[in-house]
Amino acid sequence: MALAFDEFGRPFIILKEQEQKSRLRGLDAQKANISAGKAVARILRTSLGPKGMDKMLQSPDGDVTITNDGATILEQMDVDNQIAKLVVELSRSQDYEIGDGTTGVVVMAGALLEQAERLLERGIHPIRISEGYEMASRIAVEHLEHIAQKFDFGVTNIEPLVQTCMTTLSSKIVNRCKRSLAEIAVKAVMSVADLERKDVNLDLIKVEGKVGGKLEDTELIYGILVDKDMSHPQMPKQIEDAKIAILTCPFEPPKPKTKHKVDIDTVEKFQTLRQQEQKYFDDMVQKCKDVGATLVICQWGFDDEANHLLLHRNLPAVRWVGGVELELIAIATGGRIVPRFQELTQEKLGKAGLVREKSFGTTKDRMLYIEHCANSRAVTIFIRGGNKMMIEETKRSIHDALCVARNLIRSNSIVYGGGSAEISCSIAVEAAADRYPGVEQYAIRAFGDALDSIPMALAENSGLQPIETLSAVKSQQIKEDNPYCGIDCNDVGTNDMQEQNVFETLIGKQQQILLATQVVKMILKIDDVISPSEY
Amino acid sequence: MAIDNLFKDDATEEKGERARMASFIGAMAIADLVKTTLGPKGMDKILQSTGRGRSVTVTNDGATILKSLHIDNPAAKVLVGTDISKVQDDEVGDGTTSVVVLAGELLREAEKLVAAKIHPMTIISGYRMAAECARNALLQKVMDNKEDAEKFKLDLMKIAMTTLSSKILSQDKEHFAKLAVDAVMRLKGSTNLESIQIIKKPGGSLKDSFLDEGFILDKKIGIGQPKRIENAKILVANTAMDTDKVKIYGARVRVDSMSRVAQIEGAEKEKMREKVQKIIGHGINCFVNRQLIYNFPEELFADAGVLAIEHADFDGIERLALVTGGEIASTFDNPESVKLGHCKLIEEIMIGEDKLIHFSGVEMGQACTIVLRGASFHVLDEAERSLHDALCVLSQTVIDSRVLLGGGWPEMVMAKEVDELARKTPGKKSHAIEAFSRALISIPTTIADNAGLDSAELIAQLRAEHHKEESHAGIDVISGSVGDMAELGISEAFKVKQAVLLSATEAAEMILRVDEIITCAPRRREDRM
C-alpha cells in the first residue's frame, strides 16, 4: 500500500486503521471489478432464451427455488461482492421499469465489460472507453427506433398481444401452456387497462396461487379471490347480488384506547354490565342488517357469540381478511371501508353479483370468489400447479407477461426478437464506428462486438454452433437488408423473426441497452477499491 | 484474474455437469428409497422421529415416508417436502410412491441420454411429447361404467381392493374395501371426506373394524345423566359454560366486604342458572358444547334430564352439527329460531373397554363413522392411512368415473404407444421418447421385483402379450405370472394414473432444466452453540 512519509520516516495515516484494509488501485481495481461483473453475467448467460436452463437456488432456510428469471436468480443469490451487487441492482431496475429482459440486460453488461477489459489491456483510458460506449449506445438506440414497427391491436383484436406474451413465456418452464397463460395475461391487462390514457395499473391485477390441480386449471377471475372461508361452517356458500359491508372493526366489545377500569362492586352493576354486553353484540349485528348488507367482510376476528348471532340473522361473514385484500375488495365492489359500526350506511356497501365459496381437492381448502363486482376493473389470476415451486415460477412468468402487455399498451412500438435487433444494431454501430475519429472508435467497435454476444448466447443455449450461426445470420441481414433475421432457437426452419412472430417491446430493448451501458460506465470509472479486511 | 469471493461465505455454487449430477443423484436416491414399498408385495419402513419420545411409525405409504424425511439435497426436495408427492396425496390421495419412482426412473434414463450428449432441452421436449402420447393412450383405453350403478359399484370395489392390497390391510382387503365403498357411496358424490369419521380403538383384530351409520363421539356421558335418549333433540353449542366472563375490556370486580363477594358470586351463579335455563328452554334433551362445562351447570342439566357433553373438539362439533342438521349456537335468547339437531337414538356404547357416545338415525344420511380395531397403535395408524388413501381415491373416482386396469397394465399400454411414437419421430427427440417408455416399464418391473419374481422374464412375457390387440395382461403377483387383470378384478382410477404421469413428468422436467445450483449460506441459529 502506497504510503506517504514525513521527514522522520513515519508514515502518515490517512485511512482509519489503514493497515487492516485491503486496497486495490488502478488497473488492478478495474480488472477485479470487471471480472466480478463478468462472473455474475456468466451465471445468467445459460438462462437466456427459450431454451435457457434453470437455476436451482437454495435459500438460507433451505427452501428451494427453481427459476430462470434473471431478477429472481440475482435477488436470491446472496452476493457479497460490491460490483456484483451493482449488477444485481441493474437487473432489478430493469425489472421495475420494464418487468422483462432482466437476464438480457445482465448478459449485455457482462459482454460490455469483457470488451472493455480487452481495450484496457491495450492501454485505452477507461473514460475514453465509457465515452465510446455512450456514443455507441446512442447510435444503437436510434437505430432501434429506426427498425421498430408500429404494432396494431385493439380491444377486439388482442391476438398480436397474445403473440408477444407467448414470446416472453416461451423461455419459462410454463411454456407447455403458454398459449392459455398468455391469453389470461392479456385479458387481465385489457380488462384493467385505460386505453385512452394508455395506462395500466397492475395493482388491480392480483395473482394468487394455490398448490394442487394442473397448470391448465389456471384461470382468470373477473373479481377477487380471497383465501378465506365463511366464519361459520353453516353459513350459505353462495350469495347472489351481495351487498358487502367492509369493516375494519372487530365484532367484539369495544376496547377503548384510553386506559380505564370498570369496577364491579354491586350485584346490580354486574347485571347491567352483562345486559349491556349482550346488547352490544346485538346492536352490531343489527346495524349491519339495517343498512341492508348481505355479506360482512371484516379485517378482525369475531367473538363466538357475535358469530352465532350473524348466522342467526342470516348474515354471512368472513373474518381475518388481510388489509390489502380488503382494499382490493373495496375497489372492486365500489364499497367503502368502514372503521366503525356507527358510520355504516347504505351507500358505503360494496356490490357484487356473486360471492361463492369453492373447495378444492380432498383437503379442506376453501376459497372465496367475489365476482361480477360493481366496478369490475379488478381481476385475479388464479394459478394452480403441481407444487409450490411451480406456482412461484408461474407467478413470476405471469408477472413478466403482464408487464410486456402493459408496455405494449403504453407504447406500441416493437422490435423483433431472437437476437435480430441486437445483430442489426451491431451492424449499424460498427458501420458508424469508422466515422468517429479518435480512440473512441475502438470502444464503439467493441460495443458492436458486445451486442453480438446476446444472439451468440441464444445460439449456444439452443444447441446451435454459435459462431457459425451468428455469422450466417449477420451476413443474411446485410445481404437481404432485412433487420428481422435472428437466431432460430426453436428449430422452426426460418430465420425471419417477422414470420416466427417473435418480438419484444421497443422500450424494453432500449432500456436494456441504456441501463447496461450506464452500469458498465459506472464500473469502469472506479479505480480504487477500499474494503475493510476480514476479521 | 479470478474473483474468489463473489458470494457470501459458505454459499456454494455448483455448475453444469456437476450440478446436474448432484440433482440427478439426489432425486434418484429418493426414488430408490421408496421403490421397495411399491406394489402389493412392497415392504414397510420404520420411521423414528427425532422428537421427544422417539415415536416409531411403521408404514409403506409413500407420502408418509417422504413427509418424515429431512432432506438436504435441493433436487430431492423437489420430489419430497412441500412438493410433488404431497400434492399427489392432497389431490388424489394415492399414487405418491408411483410418482416418485417414475420421476426417478425418468431422471435415470435422462442421465444416460445426457451422457450420450443429448441436450437436456431436447430430452424435455421428447418427454413432453411422450407424456402427452401416453395420456392419450390411456384415454382411449378407459372404461366408464357410470351409467350402470351395479357395475360402477363393482368398479369401486375393485379399485378399493387394489389400493388396499399394497397396504397393511391387504389381509382383510375385501372387508375394508367394502367399508370404504359403503362410506363413499353414502357421500353421494361429494368429495367432502369430513363426514366420514375414523375412530381408532386398540384391541380386537383388524377384522373387527366396522362401519357405523351414525356418528360416534369419543366422549363420556356426564354422571347422573340419562344414558340413552330416543328421539333426541340436540343443541350444538360453542359457548363458555365455566364462568361466563364479562367481555367488556377493563372490567374487574372490586369489593370491600365478604358479604359483597358472596352476593356477586350469587349473581354469577344466577347468571349461569339463567343461561342453563335458556338452553333447556330450547326443548332439548341433549346439549353438546365445545368448551368445558363446569360441575354446576352440569348438575343443572342432570336435574333437567338433559344429556350434556362437554369439551367435544372443534372437528367433532362441526361434524356433529353437519350430521344432525343443527346449527352451532353461541347465544340462546331466541329458542324458536335456533335450528336443533335431531337423531333417533343416543346411547352409550362400549368398544373394547372404552365408552363412546353413539348418535344413530341422524338426519343427514351422508355421515358415517368407521371404527378401526387393531392390535396396536402402529397398526391402527397405518390402517387409518391406508383407509384414507382408499377413501380419497374412491371419492375422486365417484366424480371422475373412468377406470383402468391395474397390475402394470396401464404402464404397458402407455409404453407400447410411446414406443410407437418414438419410431415415428425424427430427430434426437426419439431417444428421449424411447427412454420415457423404458421408464414406464420400470414400474411393473419394480412391482415384480418387490414381489420376488423374475422381473425380466415377466416383463418380456407381458410385452409380448400386449402386442396382441385388446390384451388385459398384467402382473399377477399372487401366482407370480402374467394374468388377465380384468378377470382378476384389479382396477385403478384413471385420475390417479393421469396425475402420476403428469406430476412425474413435471418433476423430472424441472430437475432436468437445472444447470446450476446456488446454495446460500445456511442461516445461523443464535441459540445453538
CSV table of C-alpha atoms in Angstrom, one decimal, chain A residues 49-284:
chain,number,residue,atom,x,y,z
A,49,GLY,CA,-33.7,-17.5,-24.5
A,50,PRO,CA,-36.4,-20.1,-25.0
A,51,LYS,CA,-34.0,-23.0,-24.4
A,52,GLY,CA,-32.3,-21.4,-21.5
A,53,MET,CA,-31.6,-23.6,-18.5
A,54,ASP,CA,-32.9,-23.0,-15.0
A,55,LYS,CA,-31.0,-22.4,-11.8
A,56,MET,CA,-31.7,-24.1,-8.6
A,57,LEU,CA,-31.4,-21.8,-5.6
A,58,GLN,CA,-31.4,-22.9,-2.0
A,59,SER,CA,-32.2,-20.1,0.4
A,60,PRO,CA,-30.6,-19.8,3.9
A,61,ASP,CA,-33.7,-21.6,5.3
A,62,GLY,CA,-33.3,-24.5,2.9
A,63,ASP,CA,-36.2,-23.6,0.6
A,64,VAL,CA,-35.6,-24.4,-3.0
A,65,THR,CA,-36.4,-22.1,-5.8
A,66,ILE,CA,-36.1,-23.2,-9.4
A,67,THR,CA,-36.3,-20.3,-11.9
A,68,ASN,CA,-34.8,-18.8,-15.0
A,69,ASP,CA,-35.9,-15.3,-14.3
A,70,GLY,CA,-32.8,-13.2,-14.1
A,71,ALA,CA,-34.1,-10.8,-11.5
A,72,THR,CA,-35.2,-13.6,-9.2
A,73,ILE,CA,-31.9,-15.5,-9.5
A,74,LEU,CA,-29.8,-12.5,-8.7
A,75,GLU,CA,-32.1,-11.5,-5.9
A,76,GLN,CA,-31.7,-14.8,-4.1
A,77,MET,CA,-28.1,-15.3,-4.9
A,78,ASP,CA,-26.6,-13.9,-1.7
A,79,VAL,CA,-24.0,-11.9,-3.5
A,80,ASP,CA,-21.2,-10.4,-1.4
A,81,ASN,CA,-19.0,-8.6,-3.9
A,82,GLN,CA,-19.7,-4.9,-4.3
A,83,ILE,CA,-19.6,-4.9,-8.1
A,84,ALA,CA,-21.7,-8.0,-8.3
A,85,LYS,CA,-24.2,-6.1,-6.2
A,86,LEU,CA,-24.3,-3.3,-8.7
A,87,VAL,CA,-25.1,-5.8,-11.4
A,88,VAL,CA,-27.9,-7.2,-9.3
A,89,GLU,CA,-29.2,-3.7,-8.9
A,90,LEU,CA,-29.1,-3.3,-12.6
A,91,SER,CA,-31.3,-6.3,-13.2
A,92,ARG,CA,-33.7,-5.1,-10.5
A,93,SER,CA,-34.1,-1.7,-12.1
A,94,GLN,CA,-34.9,-3.3,-15.4
A,95,ASP,CA,-37.4,-5.4,-13.5
A,96,TYR,CA,-39.1,-2.3,-12.0
A,97,GLU,CA,-39.1,-0.3,-15.2
A,98,ILE,CA,-39.9,-2.9,-17.8
A,99,GLY,CA,-40.5,-6.1,-16.0
A,100,ASP,CA,-38.9,-8.2,-18.6
A,101,GLY,CA,-35.5,-8.7,-20.2
A,102,THR,CA,-33.8,-9.0,-16.8
A,103,THR,CA,-31.5,-11.7,-18.0
A,104,GLY,CA,-30.6,-10.0,-21.2
A,105,VAL,CA,-29.5,-6.8,-19.5
A,106,VAL,CA,-27.1,-8.6,-17.3
A,107,VAL,CA,-25.6,-10.6,-20.2
A,108,MET,CA,-25.3,-7.4,-22.2
A,109,ALA,CA,-23.4,-5.7,-19.3
A,110,GLY,CA,-21.2,-8.7,-18.9
A,111,ALA,CA,-20.3,-8.6,-22.6
A,112,LEU,CA,-19.6,-4.9,-22.5
A,113,LEU,CA,-17.3,-5.5,-19.5
A,114,GLU,CA,-15.5,-8.2,-21.3
A,115,GLN,CA,-14.8,-6.0,-24.3
A,116,ALA,CA,-13.7,-3.2,-22.0
A,117,GLU,CA,-11.1,-5.4,-20.4
A,118,ARG,CA,-9.5,-6.0,-23.8
A,119,LEU,CA,-9.4,-2.3,-24.5
A,120,LEU,CA,-7.9,-1.6,-21.1
A,121,GLU,CA,-5.1,-4.0,-21.8
A,122,ARG,CA,-4.4,-2.0,-25.0
A,123,GLY,CA,-3.9,1.0,-22.8
A,124,ILE,CA,-7.0,2.9,-23.6
A,125,HIS,CA,-8.2,5.1,-20.7
A,126,PRO,CA,-11.3,3.9,-19.1
A,127,ILE,CA,-13.0,7.3,-19.5
A,128,ARG,CA,-12.4,7.1,-23.2
A,129,ILE,CA,-14.0,3.7,-23.3
A,130,SER,CA,-17.0,4.8,-21.5
A,131,GLU,CA,-17.4,7.8,-23.8
A,132,GLY,CA,-17.2,5.5,-26.7
A,133,TYR,CA,-19.8,3.2,-25.2
A,134,GLU,CA,-22.0,6.1,-24.6
A,135,MET,CA,-21.9,7.2,-28.2
A,136,ALA,CA,-22.4,3.7,-29.4
A,137,SER,CA,-25.4,3.2,-27.1
A,138,ARG,CA,-27.0,6.3,-28.6
A,139,ILE,CA,-26.4,5.0,-32.1
A,140,ALA,CA,-27.9,1.7,-31.1
A,141,VAL,CA,-31.0,3.2,-29.5
A,142,GLU,CA,-31.6,5.4,-32.5
A,143,HIS,CA,-31.2,2.5,-34.8
A,144,LEU,CA,-33.7,0.5,-32.8
A,145,GLU,CA,-36.2,3.3,-33.3
A,146,HIS,CA,-35.5,3.1,-36.9
A,147,ILE,CA,-36.2,-0.6,-37.3
A,148,ALA,CA,-39.1,-0.6,-34.8
A,149,GLN,CA,-42.5,-1.2,-36.2
A,150,LYS,CA,-45.9,0.0,-35.0
A,151,PHE,CA,-48.0,-2.7,-33.7
A,152,ASP,CA,-51.7,-2.7,-34.1
A,153,PHE,CA,-54.1,-4.2,-31.7
A,154,GLY,CA,-57.5,-3.2,-30.4
A,155,VAL,CA,-59.9,-4.2,-27.7
A,156,THR,CA,-61.3,-6.7,-30.1
A,157,ASN,CA,-58.1,-7.8,-31.7
A,158,ILE,CA,-55.9,-9.0,-28.9
A,159,GLU,CA,-54.2,-11.7,-30.9
A,160,PRO,CA,-51.0,-9.7,-31.5
A,161,LEU,CA,-50.7,-9.0,-27.8
A,162,VAL,CA,-51.1,-12.7,-27.1
A,163,GLN,CA,-48.3,-13.5,-29.5
A,164,THR,CA,-46.0,-11.1,-27.7
A,165,CYS,CA,-46.8,-12.6,-24.3
A,166,MET,CA,-46.1,-16.0,-25.7
A,167,THR,CA,-42.6,-14.9,-26.7
A,168,THR,CA,-42.0,-13.9,-23.1
A,169,LEU,CA,-43.5,-17.1,-21.7
A,170,SER,CA,-41.7,-19.4,-24.1
A,171,SER,CA,-38.4,-19.1,-22.1
A,172,LYS,CA,-40.1,-20.2,-18.9
A,173,ILE,CA,-40.9,-23.6,-17.6
A,174,VAL,CA,-44.6,-22.9,-18.2
A,175,ASN,CA,-44.2,-22.9,-21.9
A,176,ARG,CA,-46.3,-26.1,-22.0
A,177,CYS,CA,-49.4,-23.9,-21.8
A,178,LYS,CA,-48.0,-20.7,-22.9
A,179,ARG,CA,-51.0,-20.1,-25.2
A,180,SER,CA,-53.6,-20.2,-22.4
A,181,LEU,CA,-51.5,-18.3,-19.9
A,182,ALA,CA,-50.7,-15.6,-22.5
A,183,GLU,CA,-54.4,-15.2,-23.2
A,184,ILE,CA,-55.1,-15.0,-19.5
A,185,ALA,CA,-52.4,-12.3,-19.0
A,186,VAL,CA,-53.6,-10.3,-22.0
A,187,LYS,CA,-57.3,-10.5,-21.0
A,188,ALA,CA,-56.3,-9.4,-17.5
A,189,VAL,CA,-54.4,-6.5,-18.7
A,190,MET,CA,-57.1,-5.4,-21.1
A,191,SER,CA,-59.7,-5.5,-18.5
A,192,VAL,CA,-57.9,-3.1,-16.2
A,193,ALA,CA,-56.2,-1.0,-18.9
A,194,ASP,CA,-57.2,2.6,-19.5
A,195,LEU,CA,-56.8,2.6,-23.3
A,196,GLU,CA,-57.4,6.3,-23.7
A,197,ARG,CA,-54.7,7.3,-21.2
A,198,LYS,CA,-52.6,4.4,-22.3
A,199,ASP,CA,-52.1,3.4,-18.7
A,200,VAL,CA,-52.4,0.1,-16.9
A,201,ASN,CA,-52.5,-0.1,-13.1
A,202,LEU,CA,-51.0,-3.5,-12.4
A,203,ASP,CA,-52.1,-3.3,-8.8
A,204,LEU,CA,-55.6,-4.1,-9.9
A,205,ILE,CA,-54.4,-7.5,-11.1
A,206,LYS,CA,-53.9,-9.8,-8.3
A,207,VAL,CA,-52.0,-13.0,-8.8
A,208,GLU,CA,-53.0,-15.8,-6.4
A,209,GLY,CA,-51.6,-19.3,-6.4
A,210,LYS,CA,-52.8,-22.4,-4.7
A,211,VAL,CA,-51.0,-25.7,-4.8
A,212,GLY,CA,-52.8,-28.5,-6.4
A,213,GLY,CA,-54.5,-29.2,-9.7
A,214,LYS,CA,-52.9,-28.8,-13.1
A,215,LEU,CA,-51.3,-25.8,-14.7
A,216,GLU,CA,-54.1,-26.0,-17.2
A,217,ASP,CA,-56.6,-25.2,-14.5
A,218,THR,CA,-55.2,-21.7,-14.1
A,219,GLU,CA,-58.0,-19.3,-14.6
A,220,LEU,CA,-58.8,-15.6,-14.8
A,221,ILE,CA,-61.4,-14.4,-12.4
A,222,TYR,CA,-63.2,-11.2,-13.1
A,223,GLY,CA,-63.4,-10.4,-9.5
A,224,ILE,CA,-61.4,-11.1,-6.4
A,225,LEU,CA,-60.3,-14.3,-4.7
A,226,VAL,CA,-59.8,-14.4,-1.0
A,227,ASP,CA,-58.1,-17.3,0.7
A,228,LYS,CA,-60.7,-17.4,3.5
A,229,ASP,CA,-63.9,-19.1,4.2
A,230,MET,CA,-67.1,-18.2,5.9
A,231,SER,CA,-66.7,-17.6,9.6
A,232,HIS,CA,-69.3,-20.2,10.5
A,233,PRO,CA,-69.4,-23.5,8.7
A,234,GLN,CA,-73.1,-23.4,8.3
A,235,MET,CA,-73.4,-20.1,6.6
A,236,PRO,CA,-74.6,-20.1,2.9
A,237,LYS,CA,-71.9,-20.9,0.5
A,238,GLN,CA,-73.2,-18.8,-2.3
A,239,ILE,CA,-74.7,-15.3,-2.3
A,240,GLU,CA,-76.1,-13.6,-5.3
A,241,ASP,CA,-76.3,-9.8,-5.6
A,242,ALA,CA,-74.4,-9.4,-2.5
A,243,LYS,CA,-74.2,-6.1,-0.7
A,244,ILE,CA,-71.0,-6.2,1.2
A,245,ALA,CA,-70.2,-4.3,4.4
A,246,ILE,CA,-66.4,-3.9,4.6
A,247,LEU,CA,-65.4,-3.5,8.2
A,248,THR,CA,-62.2,-2.8,9.9
A,249,CYS,CA,-63.7,-3.1,13.4
A,250,PRO,CA,-64.0,-6.4,15.2
A,251,PHE,CA,-67.2,-7.9,16.3
A,252,GLU,CA,-66.1,-7.7,19.8
A,253,PRO,CA,-66.8,-5.5,22.7
A,254,PRO,CA,-65.0,-2.2,22.3
A,255,LYS,CA,-61.6,-1.7,23.7
A,256,PRO,CA,-61.1,2.0,24.2
A,257,LYS,CA,-57.6,3.1,23.7
A,258,THR,CA,-57.6,5.3,26.8
A,259,LYS,CA,-56.9,3.3,30.0
A,260,HIS,CA,-60.0,2.7,32.1
A,261,LYS,CA,-61.4,0.4,34.6
A,262,VAL,CA,-64.9,-0.7,35.2
A,263,ASP,CA,-65.3,-1.6,38.8
A,264,ILE,CA,-68.0,-4.0,39.7
A,265,ASP,CA,-68.9,-3.8,43.3
A,266,THR,CA,-72.6,-4.5,43.5
A,267,VAL,CA,-74.8,-7.1,42.0
A,268,GLU,CA,-76.8,-4.6,40.1
A,269,LYS,CA,-73.7,-3.3,38.3
A,270,PHE,CA,-72.8,-6.9,37.5
A,271,GLN,CA,-76.1,-7.4,35.9
A,272,THR,CA,-76.3,-4.2,33.9
A,273,LEU,CA,-72.9,-4.8,32.6
A,274,ARG,CA,-74.0,-8.1,31.4
A,275,GLN,CA,-77.0,-6.8,29.7
A,276,GLN,CA,-75.0,-4.1,28.1
A,277,GLU,CA,-72.6,-6.6,26.7
A,278,GLN,CA,-75.3,-8.6,25.1
A,279,LYS,CA,-76.9,-5.5,23.7
A,280,TYR,CA,-73.7,-4.5,22.3
A,281,PHE,CA,-73.4,-7.7,20.2
A,282,ASP,CA,-77.0,-7.4,19.2
A,283,ASP,CA,-76.5,-3.8,18.1
A,284,MET,CA,-73.5,-4.5,16.0
